[in-house]
mmCIF file of C-alpha atoms in Angstrom:
data_model
loop_
_atom_site.group_PDB
_atom_site.id
_atom_site.type_symbol
_atom_site.label_atom_id
_atom_site.label_comp_id
_atom_site.label_asym_id
_atom_site.label_seq_id
_atom_site.Cartn_x
_atom_site.Cartn_y
_atom_site.Cartn_z
ATOM 1 C CA UNK A 116 -26.971 -157.921 153.150
ATOM 2 C CA UNK A 117 -30.105 -156.660 151.495
ATOM 3 C CA UNK A 118 -31.367 -153.121 151.935
ATOM 4 C CA UNK A 119 -35.069 -152.281 151.947
ATOM 5 C CA UNK A 120 -36.806 -148.926 152.312
ATOM 6 C CA UNK A 121 -40.153 -148.677 154.086
ATOM 7 C CA UNK A 122 -42.574 -146.019 152.856
ATOM 8 C CA UNK A 123 -45.649 -144.947 154.798
ATOM 9 C CA UNK A 124 -48.753 -142.946 153.998
ATOM 10 C CA UNK A 125 -51.562 -142.329 156.492
ATOM 11 C CA UNK A 126 -54.455 -144.693 155.905
ATOM 12 C CA UNK A 127 -52.507 -146.940 153.519
ATOM 13 C CA UNK A 128 -50.511 -150.120 153.963
ATOM 14 C CA UNK A 129 -46.724 -149.663 154.185
ATOM 15 C CA UNK A 130 -44.687 -150.368 151.072
ATOM 16 C CA UNK A 131 -41.268 -152.030 151.152
ATOM 17 C CA UNK A 132 -38.905 -151.507 148.227
ATOM 18 C CA UNK A 133 -35.675 -153.420 147.825
ATOM 19 C CA UNK A 134 -32.766 -151.128 147.081
ATOM 20 C CA UNK A 135 -30.126 -151.978 144.500
ATOM 21 C CA UNK A 136 -29.793 -153.082 140.910
ATOM 22 C CA UNK A 137 -32.979 -154.361 139.271
ATOM 23 C CA UNK A 138 -32.647 -156.889 136.453
ATOM 24 C CA UNK A 139 -36.375 -156.677 135.526
ATOM 25 C CA UNK A 140 -36.064 -152.893 135.262
ATOM 26 C CA UNK A 141 -32.996 -153.270 133.053
ATOM 27 C CA UNK A 142 -34.601 -155.844 130.750
ATOM 28 C CA UNK A 143 -38.062 -154.275 130.491
ATOM 29 C CA UNK A 144 -37.083 -150.618 130.958
ATOM 30 C CA UNK A 145 -39.988 -148.189 130.927
ATOM 31 C CA UNK A 146 -42.506 -151.027 130.643
ATOM 32 C CA UNK A 147 -41.392 -152.260 134.075
ATOM 33 C CA UNK A 148 -42.061 -148.775 135.459
ATOM 34 C CA UNK A 149 -45.499 -148.679 133.839
ATOM 35 C CA UNK A 150 -46.299 -152.124 135.257
ATOM 36 C CA UNK A 151 -45.342 -150.786 138.715
ATOM 37 C CA UNK A 152 -47.779 -147.869 138.208
ATOM 38 C CA UNK A 153 -44.971 -145.327 138.001
ATOM 39 C CA UNK A 154 -46.762 -143.501 135.194
ATOM 40 C CA UNK A 155 -44.686 -140.311 134.987
ATOM 41 C CA UNK A 156 -41.316 -142.061 135.228
ATOM 42 C CA UNK A 157 -42.470 -144.715 132.740
ATOM 43 C CA UNK A 158 -43.661 -142.119 130.239
ATOM 44 C CA UNK A 159 -40.404 -140.162 130.513
ATOM 45 C CA UNK A 160 -38.405 -143.380 130.121
ATOM 46 C CA UNK A 161 -40.437 -144.448 127.110
ATOM 47 C CA UNK A 162 -39.959 -141.028 125.506
ATOM 48 C CA UNK A 163 -36.205 -141.265 126.127
ATOM 49 C CA UNK A 164 -36.081 -144.725 124.543
ATOM 50 C CA UNK A 165 -37.986 -143.487 121.485
ATOM 51 C CA UNK A 166 -35.700 -140.468 121.094
ATOM 52 C CA UNK A 167 -32.622 -142.670 121.320
ATOM 53 C CA UNK A 168 -34.065 -145.234 118.903
ATOM 54 C CA UNK A 169 -35.351 -142.928 116.195
ATOM 55 C CA UNK A 170 -33.493 -139.614 116.408
ATOM 56 C CA UNK A 171 -29.868 -140.583 117.037
ATOM 57 C CA UNK A 172 -27.509 -142.017 114.417
ATOM 58 C CA UNK A 173 -27.000 -145.788 114.526
ATOM 59 C CA UNK A 174 -23.628 -145.946 116.307
ATOM 60 C CA UNK A 175 -24.358 -143.262 118.853
ATOM 61 C CA UNK A 176 -27.896 -144.595 119.267
ATOM 62 C CA UNK A 177 -26.667 -148.116 120.050
ATOM 63 C CA UNK A 178 -24.309 -146.849 122.754
ATOM 64 C CA UNK A 179 -26.974 -144.510 124.168
ATOM 65 C CA UNK A 180 -29.521 -147.332 124.185
ATOM 66 C CA UNK A 181 -27.117 -149.584 126.099
ATOM 67 C CA UNK A 182 -26.393 -146.825 128.613
ATOM 68 C CA UNK A 183 -30.099 -146.103 129.037
ATOM 69 C CA UNK A 184 -30.809 -149.794 129.598
ATOM 70 C CA UNK A 185 -28.152 -149.999 132.315
ATOM 71 C CA UNK A 186 -29.482 -146.762 133.847
ATOM 72 C CA UNK A 187 -32.950 -148.323 134.166
ATOM 73 C CA UNK A 188 -31.395 -151.204 136.072
ATOM 74 C CA UNK A 189 -29.380 -148.917 138.326
ATOM 75 C CA UNK A 190 -32.039 -146.302 139.016
ATOM 76 C CA UNK A 191 -35.315 -148.219 138.590
ATOM 77 C CA UNK A 192 -35.979 -148.437 142.304
ATOM 78 C CA UNK A 193 -34.994 -144.798 142.795
ATOM 79 C CA UNK A 194 -37.652 -143.884 140.236
ATOM 80 C CA UNK A 195 -40.122 -145.972 142.226
ATOM 81 C CA UNK A 196 -39.183 -144.049 145.395
ATOM 82 C CA UNK A 197 -39.709 -140.794 143.494
ATOM 83 C CA UNK A 198 -43.136 -142.013 142.366
ATOM 84 C CA UNK A 199 -44.089 -142.917 145.931
ATOM 85 C CA UNK A 200 -42.964 -139.452 147.057
ATOM 86 C CA UNK A 201 -45.282 -137.925 144.458
ATOM 87 C CA UNK A 202 -48.137 -140.072 145.789
ATOM 88 C CA UNK A 203 -47.598 -138.769 149.330
ATOM 89 C CA UNK A 204 -45.616 -141.642 150.839
ATOM 90 C CA UNK A 205 -42.829 -140.765 153.256
ATOM 91 C CA UNK A 206 -39.620 -142.686 153.765
ATOM 92 C CA UNK A 207 -40.084 -144.128 157.251
ATOM 93 C CA UNK A 208 -37.232 -146.591 157.746
ATOM 94 C CA UNK A 209 -34.273 -148.217 156.081
ATOM 95 C CA UNK A 210 -34.100 -151.934 156.831
ATOM 96 C CA UNK A 211 -30.886 -153.911 156.425
ATOM 97 C CA UNK A 212 -31.217 -157.676 156.805
ATOM 98 C CA UNK A 213 -30.130 -161.007 155.427
#
């Protein structure tokens, strides 16, 4: 079963977001968020990636980078929901379907 969330804002078309793990978000990380127009979440994610890449030692940085990559995949759609909340969209329905 697939789970979708429907978000509504007066005067705008409804937006459906599929819930669950996102492979594009995992692979592209903050760039996926920026492409989805989630500017704040994308900027925070990009800053986190830069901190991990340049300020942590190599071994710890590699593990932190892997964990951050998996976190983007796990929470990418949640960050999109947060962005829609900031834009004034309200969670209207949860749709479960095949």
